[in-house]
PDB file of C-alpha atoms in Angstrom:
ATOM      1  CA  ILE A   1       0.000   0.000   0.000  1.00  0.00           C
ATOM      2  CA  VAL A   2       1.439   3.374  -1.061  1.00  0.00           C
ATOM      3  CA  VAL A   3       0.544   6.234   1.211  1.00  0.00           C
ATOM      4  CA  GLU A   4       0.960   9.711  -0.220  1.00  0.00           C
ATOM      5  CA  GLU A   5       1.852  12.415   2.237  1.00  0.00           C
ATOM      6  CA  THR A   6       1.649  16.058   1.482  1.00  0.00           C
ATOM      7  CA  ILE A   7       3.661  18.484   3.510  1.00  0.00           C
ATOM      8  CA  SER A   8       2.106  21.863   3.969  1.00  0.00           C
ATOM      9  CA  LEU A   9       4.014  25.080   3.546  1.00  0.00           C
ATOM     10  CA  ASN A  10       3.607  25.801   7.257  1.00  0.00           C
ATOM     11  CA  LYS A  11       5.297  22.481   8.091  1.00  0.00           C
ATOM     12  CA  ILE A  12       8.267  23.325   5.797  1.00  0.00           C
ATOM     13  CA  VAL A  13       8.650  26.782   7.397  1.00  0.00           C
ATOM     14  CA  GLU A  14       8.511  25.163  10.854  1.00  0.00           C
ATOM     15  CA  ILE A  15      11.254  22.660   9.897  1.00  0.00           C
ATOM     16  CA  ILE A  16      13.449  25.426   8.475  1.00  0.00           C
ATOM     17  CA  ARG A  17      12.896  27.546  11.610  1.00  0.00           C
ATOM     18  CA  LYS A  18      13.982  24.618  13.819  1.00  0.00           C
ATOM     19  CA  ARG A  19      17.122  24.050  11.710  1.00  0.00           C
ATOM     20  CA  ILE A  20      18.041  27.717  11.096  1.00  0.00           C
ATOM     21  CA  VAL A  21      21.287  27.377  13.074  1.00  0.00           C
ATOM     22  CA  LEU A  22      22.374  24.448  10.899  1.00  0.00           C
ATOM     23  CA  ILE A  23      21.499  26.412   7.735  1.00  0.00           C
ATOM     24  CA  ILE A  24      23.473  29.460   8.946  1.00  0.00           C
ATOM     25  CA  ILE A  25      26.472  27.226   9.752  1.00  0.00           C
ATOM     26  CA  PHE A  26      26.407  25.811   6.202  1.00  0.00           C
ATOM     27  CA  ILE A  27      26.158  29.334   4.749  1.00  0.00           C
ATOM     28  CA  ILE A  28      29.160  30.503   6.825  1.00  0.00           C
ATOM     29  CA  ILE A  29      31.244  27.431   5.939  1.00  0.00           C
ATOM     30  CA  SER A  30      30.383  27.610   2.229  1.00  0.00           C
ATOM     31  CA  SER A  31      31.032  31.358   1.918  1.00  0.00           C
ATOM     32  CA  SER A  32      34.311  30.996   3.887  1.00  0.00           C
ATOM     33  CA  ILE A  33      35.484  28.239   1.557  1.00  0.00           C
ATOM     34  CA  SER A  34      34.515  30.363  -1.455  1.00  0.00           C
ATOM     35  CA  LEU A  35      36.381  33.389  -0.050  1.00  0.00           C
ATOM     36  CA  GLY A  36      39.458  31.278   0.741  1.00  0.00           C
ATOM     37  CA  ILE A  37      39.545  29.823  -2.768  1.00  0.00           C
ATOM     38  CA  THR A  38      39.072  33.276  -4.295  1.00  0.00           C
ATOM     39  CA  LEU A  39      41.812  34.919  -2.211  1.00  0.00           C
ATOM     40  CA  TYR A  40      44.429  32.170  -2.045  1.00  0.00           C
ATOM     41  CA  LEU A  41      43.970  29.723  -4.919  1.00  0.00           C
ATOM     42  CA  LEU A  42      42.726  31.762  -7.884  1.00  0.00           C
ATOM     43  CA  THR A  43      45.288  33.948  -9.618  1.00  0.00           C
ATOM     44  CA  PRO A  44      44.028  37.482 -10.195  1.00  0.00           C
ATOM     45  CA  ILE A  45      43.845  38.567 -13.842  1.00  0.00           C
ATOM     46  CA  TYR A  46      44.270  42.239 -14.773  1.00  0.00           C
ATOM     47  CA  GLN A  47      43.263  43.895 -18.027  1.00  0.00           C
ATOM     48  CA  ALA A  48      44.804  46.802 -19.932  1.00  0.00           C
ATOM     49  CA  GLN A  49      43.430  48.337 -23.102  1.00  0.00           C
ATOM     50  CA  THR A  50      44.856  50.522 -25.824  1.00  0.00           C
ATOM     51  CA  GLN A  51      43.125  51.964 -28.870  1.00  0.00           C
ATOM     52  CA  ILE A  52      44.391  52.547 -32.377  1.00  0.00           C
ATOM     53  CA  LEU A  53      42.760  54.594 -35.104  1.00  0.00           C
ATOM     54  CA  VAL A  54      42.739  53.422 -38.704  1.00  0.00           C
ATOM     55  CA  ASN A  55      42.790  56.577 -40.828  1.00  0.00           C
ATOM     56  CA  GLN A  56      44.366  57.498 -44.154  1.00  0.00           C
ATOM     57  CA  ASN A  57      46.860  60.332 -44.034  1.00  0.00           C
ATOM     58  CA  SER A  58      45.471  63.081 -46.194  1.00  0.00           C
ATOM     59  CA  ASN A  59      47.711  65.902 -47.322  1.00  0.00           C
ATOM     60  CA  SER A  60      44.826  67.931 -48.701  1.00  0.00           C
ATOM     61  CA  GLY A  61      42.894  67.823 -45.439  1.00  0.00           C
ATOM     62  CA  GLU A  62      39.892  66.272 -47.206  1.00  0.00           C
ATOM     63  CA  VAL A  63      38.316  63.045 -46.055  1.00  0.00           C
ATOM     64  CA  ASN A  64      36.727  61.251 -48.959  1.00  0.00           C
ATOM     65  CA  SER A  65      34.281  58.372 -48.733  1.00  0.00           C
ATOM     66  CA  TRP A  66      36.574  56.018 -50.655  1.00  0.00           C
ATOM     67  CA  SER A  67      39.383  56.264 -48.064  1.00  0.00           C
ATOM     68  CA  THR A  68      36.897  55.864 -45.197  1.00  0.00           C
ATOM     69  CA  GLU A  69      35.396  52.754 -46.810  1.00  0.00           C
ATOM     70  CA  SER A  70      38.858  51.416 -47.507  1.00  0.00           C
ATOM     71  CA  ASP A  71      39.866  51.919 -43.868  1.00  0.00           C
ATOM     72  CA  LEU A  72      36.729  50.149 -42.615  1.00  0.00           C
ATOM     73  CA  ARG A  73      37.392  47.171 -44.898  1.00  0.00           C
ATOM     74  CA  LEU A  74      40.985  46.934 -43.697  1.00  0.00           C
ATOM     75  CA  ILE A  75      39.986  46.748 -40.021  1.00  0.00           C
ATOM     76  CA  ASN A  76      39.048  43.037 -40.192  1.00  0.00           C
ATOM     77  CA  THR A  77      42.414  42.315 -41.779  1.00  0.00           C
ATOM     78  CA  TYR A  78      44.177  44.388 -39.143  1.00  0.00           C
ATOM     79  CA  ASN A  79      42.362  42.524 -36.357  1.00  0.00           C
ATOM     80  CA  GLU A  80      43.870  39.283 -37.668  1.00  0.00           C
ATOM     81  CA  ILE A  81      47.348  40.744 -38.177  1.00  0.00           C
ATOM     82  CA  ILE A  82      47.505  42.171 -34.627  1.00  0.00           C
ATOM     83  CA  THR A  83      47.356  38.686 -33.098  1.00  0.00           C
ATOM     84  CA  SER A  84      49.642  37.046 -35.648  1.00  0.00           C
ATOM     85  CA  PRO A  85      53.193  35.871 -34.908  1.00  0.00           C
ATOM     86  CA  VAL A  86      54.598  38.592 -37.209  1.00  0.00           C
ATOM     87  CA  ILE A  87      53.485  41.140 -34.574  1.00  0.00           C
ATOM     88  CA  LEU A  88      53.639  39.054 -31.391  1.00  0.00           C
ATOM     89  CA  THR A  89      57.166  37.703 -31.906  1.00  0.00           C
ATOM     90  CA  PRO A  90      58.754  41.206 -31.859  1.00  0.00           C
ATOM     91  CA  VAL A  91      56.555  42.067 -28.820  1.00  0.00           C
ATOM     92  CA  ILE A  92      57.906  39.022 -26.969  1.00  0.00           C
ATOM     93  CA  GLU A  93      61.479  39.950 -27.918  1.00  0.00           C
ATOM     94  CA  LYS A  94      61.089  43.638 -26.946  1.00  0.00           C
ATOM     95  CA  LEU A  95      59.593  42.842 -23.544  1.00  0.00           C
ATOM     96  CA  GLU A  96      61.742  39.714 -23.029  1.00  0.00           C
ATOM     97  CA  LEU A  97      58.660  37.659 -22.186  1.00  0.00           C
ATOM     98  CA  ASN A  98      58.935  33.990 -21.364  1.00  0.00           C
ATOM     99  CA  THR A  99      56.069  32.874 -23.637  1.00  0.00           C
ATOM    100  CA  THR A 100      55.215  31.891 -27.182  1.00  0.00           C
ATOM    101  CA  PRO A 101      53.201  33.839 -29.771  1.00  0.00           C
ATOM    102  CA  GLU A 102      50.412  31.246 -29.449  1.00  0.00           C
ATOM    103  CA  LEU A 103      50.156  31.693 -25.664  1.00  0.00           C
ATOM    104  CA  LEU A 104      50.365  35.468 -25.940  1.00  0.00           C
ATOM    105  CA  MET A 105      47.607  35.398 -28.561  1.00  0.00           C
ATOM    106  CA  GLY A 106      45.344  33.824 -25.915  1.00  0.00           C
ATOM    107  CA  GLN A 107      45.864  36.869 -23.684  1.00  0.00           C
ATOM    108  CA  ILE A 108      44.915  39.405 -26.370  1.00  0.00           C
ATOM    109  CA  THR A 109      41.437  40.371 -27.552  1.00  0.00           C
ATOM    110  CA  VAL A 110      41.049  42.658 -30.571  1.00  0.00           C
ATOM    111  CA  SER A 111      37.674  44.270 -31.223  1.00  0.00           C
ATOM    112  CA  SER A 112      36.071  47.122 -33.084  1.00  0.00           C
ATOM    113  CA  LYS A 113      32.509  48.336 -33.304  1.00  0.00           C
ATOM    114  CA  SER A 114      30.689  48.187 -36.602  1.00  0.00           C
ATOM    115  CA  GLU A 115      31.407  51.186 -38.840  1.00  0.00           C
ATOM    116  CA  SER A 116      34.058  52.442 -36.403  1.00  0.00           C
ATOM    117  CA  LYS A 117      37.677  53.072 -37.350  1.00  0.00           C
ATOM    118  CA  VAL A 118      38.816  52.574 -33.732  1.00  0.00           C
ATOM    119  CA  VAL A 119      40.343  49.194 -32.853  1.00  0.00           C
ATOM    120  CA  ASN A 120      40.540  48.167 -29.176  1.00  0.00           C
ATOM    121  CA  ILE A 121      43.402  45.939 -28.073  1.00  0.00           C
ATOM    122  CA  SER A 122      42.754  44.354 -24.657  1.00  0.00           C
ATOM    123  CA  VAL A 123      45.389  42.324 -22.845  1.00  0.00           C
ATOM    124  CA  ASN A 124      44.820  40.068 -19.827  1.00  0.00           C
ATOM    125  CA  ALA A 125      47.772  39.245 -17.566  1.00  0.00           C
ATOM    126  CA  THR A 126      48.489  38.249 -13.981  1.00  0.00           C
ATOM    127  CA  ASP A 127      50.585  41.394 -13.482  1.00  0.00           C
ATOM    128  CA  PRO A 128      48.869  44.769 -14.093  1.00  0.00           C
ATOM    129  CA  LEU A 129      52.106  46.438 -15.267  1.00  0.00           C
ATOM    130  CA  GLN A 130      52.793  43.612 -17.703  1.00  0.00           C
ATOM    131  CA  ALA A 131      49.266  43.915 -19.137  1.00  0.00           C
ATOM    132  CA  VAL A 132      49.886  47.641 -19.790  1.00  0.00           C
ATOM    133  CA  GLU A 133      53.329  47.009 -21.319  1.00  0.00           C
ATOM    134  CA  ILE A 134      52.052  44.262 -23.622  1.00  0.00           C
ATOM    135  CA  ALA A 135      49.059  46.333 -24.808  1.00  0.00           C
ATOM    136  CA  ASN A 136      51.198  49.374 -25.594  1.00  0.00           C
ATOM    137  CA  THR A 137      53.970  47.340 -27.229  1.00  0.00           C
ATOM    138  CA  VAL A 138      51.501  45.439 -29.435  1.00  0.00           C
ATOM    139  CA  ALA A 139      50.097  48.781 -30.660  1.00  0.00           C
ATOM    140  CA  GLU A 140      53.584  50.219 -31.283  1.00  0.00           C
ATOM    141  CA  VAL A 141      54.887  47.134 -33.109  1.00  0.00           C
ATOM    142  CA  PHE A 142      51.706  46.971 -35.195  1.00  0.00           C
ATOM    143  CA  LYS A 143      52.075  50.641 -36.158  1.00  0.00           C
ATOM    144  CA  GLU A 144      55.727  50.028 -37.143  1.00  0.00           C
ATOM    145  CA  GLN A 145      55.061  46.818 -39.082  1.00  0.00           C
ATOM    146  CA  ILE A 146      51.865  47.642 -40.996  1.00  0.00           C
ATOM    147  CA  PRO A 147      53.571  49.922 -43.583  1.00  0.00           C
ATOM    148  CA  LYS A 148      55.977  47.068 -44.405  1.00  0.00           C
ATOM    149  CA  LEU A 149      53.252  44.403 -44.490  1.00  0.00           C
ATOM    150  CA  MET A 150      50.496  46.210 -46.369  1.00  0.00           C
ATOM    151  CA  SER A 151      52.168  49.257 -47.965  1.00  0.00           C
ATOM    152  CA  VAL A 152      49.825  51.609 -46.092  1.00  0.00           C
ATOM    153  CA  ASP A 153      50.531  54.074 -43.344  1.00  0.00           C
ATOM    154  CA  ASN A 154      47.164  54.658 -41.742  1.00  0.00           C
ATOM    155  CA  ILE A 155      47.585  53.743 -38.077  1.00  0.00           C
ATOM    156  CA  THR A 156      47.546  56.213 -35.186  1.00  0.00           C
ATOM    157  CA  ILE A 157      47.721  55.217 -31.540  1.00  0.00           C
ATOM    158  CA  LEU A 158      44.618  56.866 -30.137  1.00  0.00           C
ATOM    159  CA  SER A 159      45.085  56.092 -26.452  1.00  0.00           C
ATOM    160  CA  ALA A 160      47.829  54.153 -24.753  1.00  0.00           C
ATOM    161  CA  ALA A 161      47.154  51.796 -21.862  1.00  0.00           C
ATOM    162  CA  LYS A 162      47.962  53.275 -18.454  1.00  0.00           C
ATOM    163  CA  GLN A 163      48.553  51.582 -15.144  1.00  0.00           C
ATOM    164  CA  SER A 164      46.148  52.550 -12.391  1.00  0.00           C
ATOM    165  CA  ASP A 165      47.437  53.525  -8.947  1.00  0.00           C
ATOM    166  CA  SER A 166      45.237  50.814  -7.452  1.00  0.00           C
ATOM    167  CA  PRO A 167      44.653  48.209 -10.166  1.00  0.00           C
ATOM    168  CA  ARG A 168      41.613  45.983  -9.714  1.00  0.00           C
ATOM    169  CA  PRO A 169      41.669  42.456 -11.068  1.00  0.00           C
ATOM    170  CA  LEU A 170      39.249  41.540 -13.826  1.00  0.00           C
ATOM    171  CA  LYS A 171      39.018  38.007 -12.433  1.00  0.00           C
ATOM    172  CA  PRO A 172      38.191  36.500  -9.968  1.00  0.00           C
ATOM    173  CA  ASN A 173      35.131  38.492  -8.938  1.00  0.00           C
ATOM    174  CA  LYS A 174      35.246  38.295  -5.125  1.00  0.00           C
ATOM    175  CA  LYS A 175      31.678  39.517  -4.546  1.00  0.00           C
ATOM    176  CA  LEU A 176      30.226  37.102  -7.086  1.00  0.00           C
ATOM    177  CA  ASN A 177      32.182  34.150  -5.683  1.00  0.00           C
ATOM    178  CA  ILE A 178      31.082  34.940  -2.120  1.00  0.00           C
ATOM    179  CA  ALA A 179      27.464  35.290  -3.281  1.00  0.00           C
ATOM    180  CA  ILE A 180      27.725  31.884  -4.976  1.00  0.00           C
ATOM    181  CA  GLY A 181      29.148  30.457  -1.737  1.00  0.00           C
ATOM    182  CA  ILE A 182      26.243  31.882   0.276  1.00  0.00           C
ATOM    183  CA  VAL A 183      23.661  30.476  -2.162  1.00  0.00           C
ATOM    184  CA  MET A 184      25.385  27.064  -2.162  1.00  0.00           C
ATOM    185  CA  GLY A 185      25.453  27.030   1.656  1.00  0.00           C
ATOM    186  CA  LEU A 186      21.790  27.984   1.776  1.00  0.00           C
ATOM    187  CA  MET A 187      20.870  25.251  -0.694  1.00  0.00           C
ATOM    188  CA  ILE A 188      22.869  22.596   1.155  1.00  0.00           C
ATOM    189  CA  GLY A 189      21.522  23.680   4.547  1.00  0.00           C
ATOM    190  CA  VAL A 190      17.894  23.764   3.420  1.00  0.00           C
ATOM    191  CA  GLY A 191      18.372  20.510   1.496  1.00  0.00           C
ATOM    192  CA  LEU A 192      19.670  18.702   4.575  1.00  0.00           C
TER     193      LEU A 192
END
């Protein structure tokens, strides 16, 4: 014989109220573990960003639609070239980095908005100063190399990456990790 029991909402609230100390203990333990992992096991990642402008040099001072269209079409090509070994190898040599172009490529994100001639170069690194140095050096090497590679001289460094006085890591997000720890503790405590 199968007997079906239904537990009322009042009964659940009563059980939770009786076990609130146990639930709070699980929340404290879980959030403490999450905080410990965040502070001591996860390596902080910092981000630096530099911007370059793709723009034809015009001696007459006029900006014609053909050169603007040409610049916009070149941006996709430039985005690929920026993360290629032809640019990253000289960056590694200049900064004397202990890495390969393939690994460095994984640290760099190149993006540009649609119909914009501004290209953003973002670099993630474990050291905030190194992130700034890599971002600026990538932009400089790209500006030096592009006339040789494509026979055009249309790159201007719009804004260089700067190191903040108090750099904040991009990852890990301490508040988010602690919130996840609290939710996990609450779920485990209520579940038990």
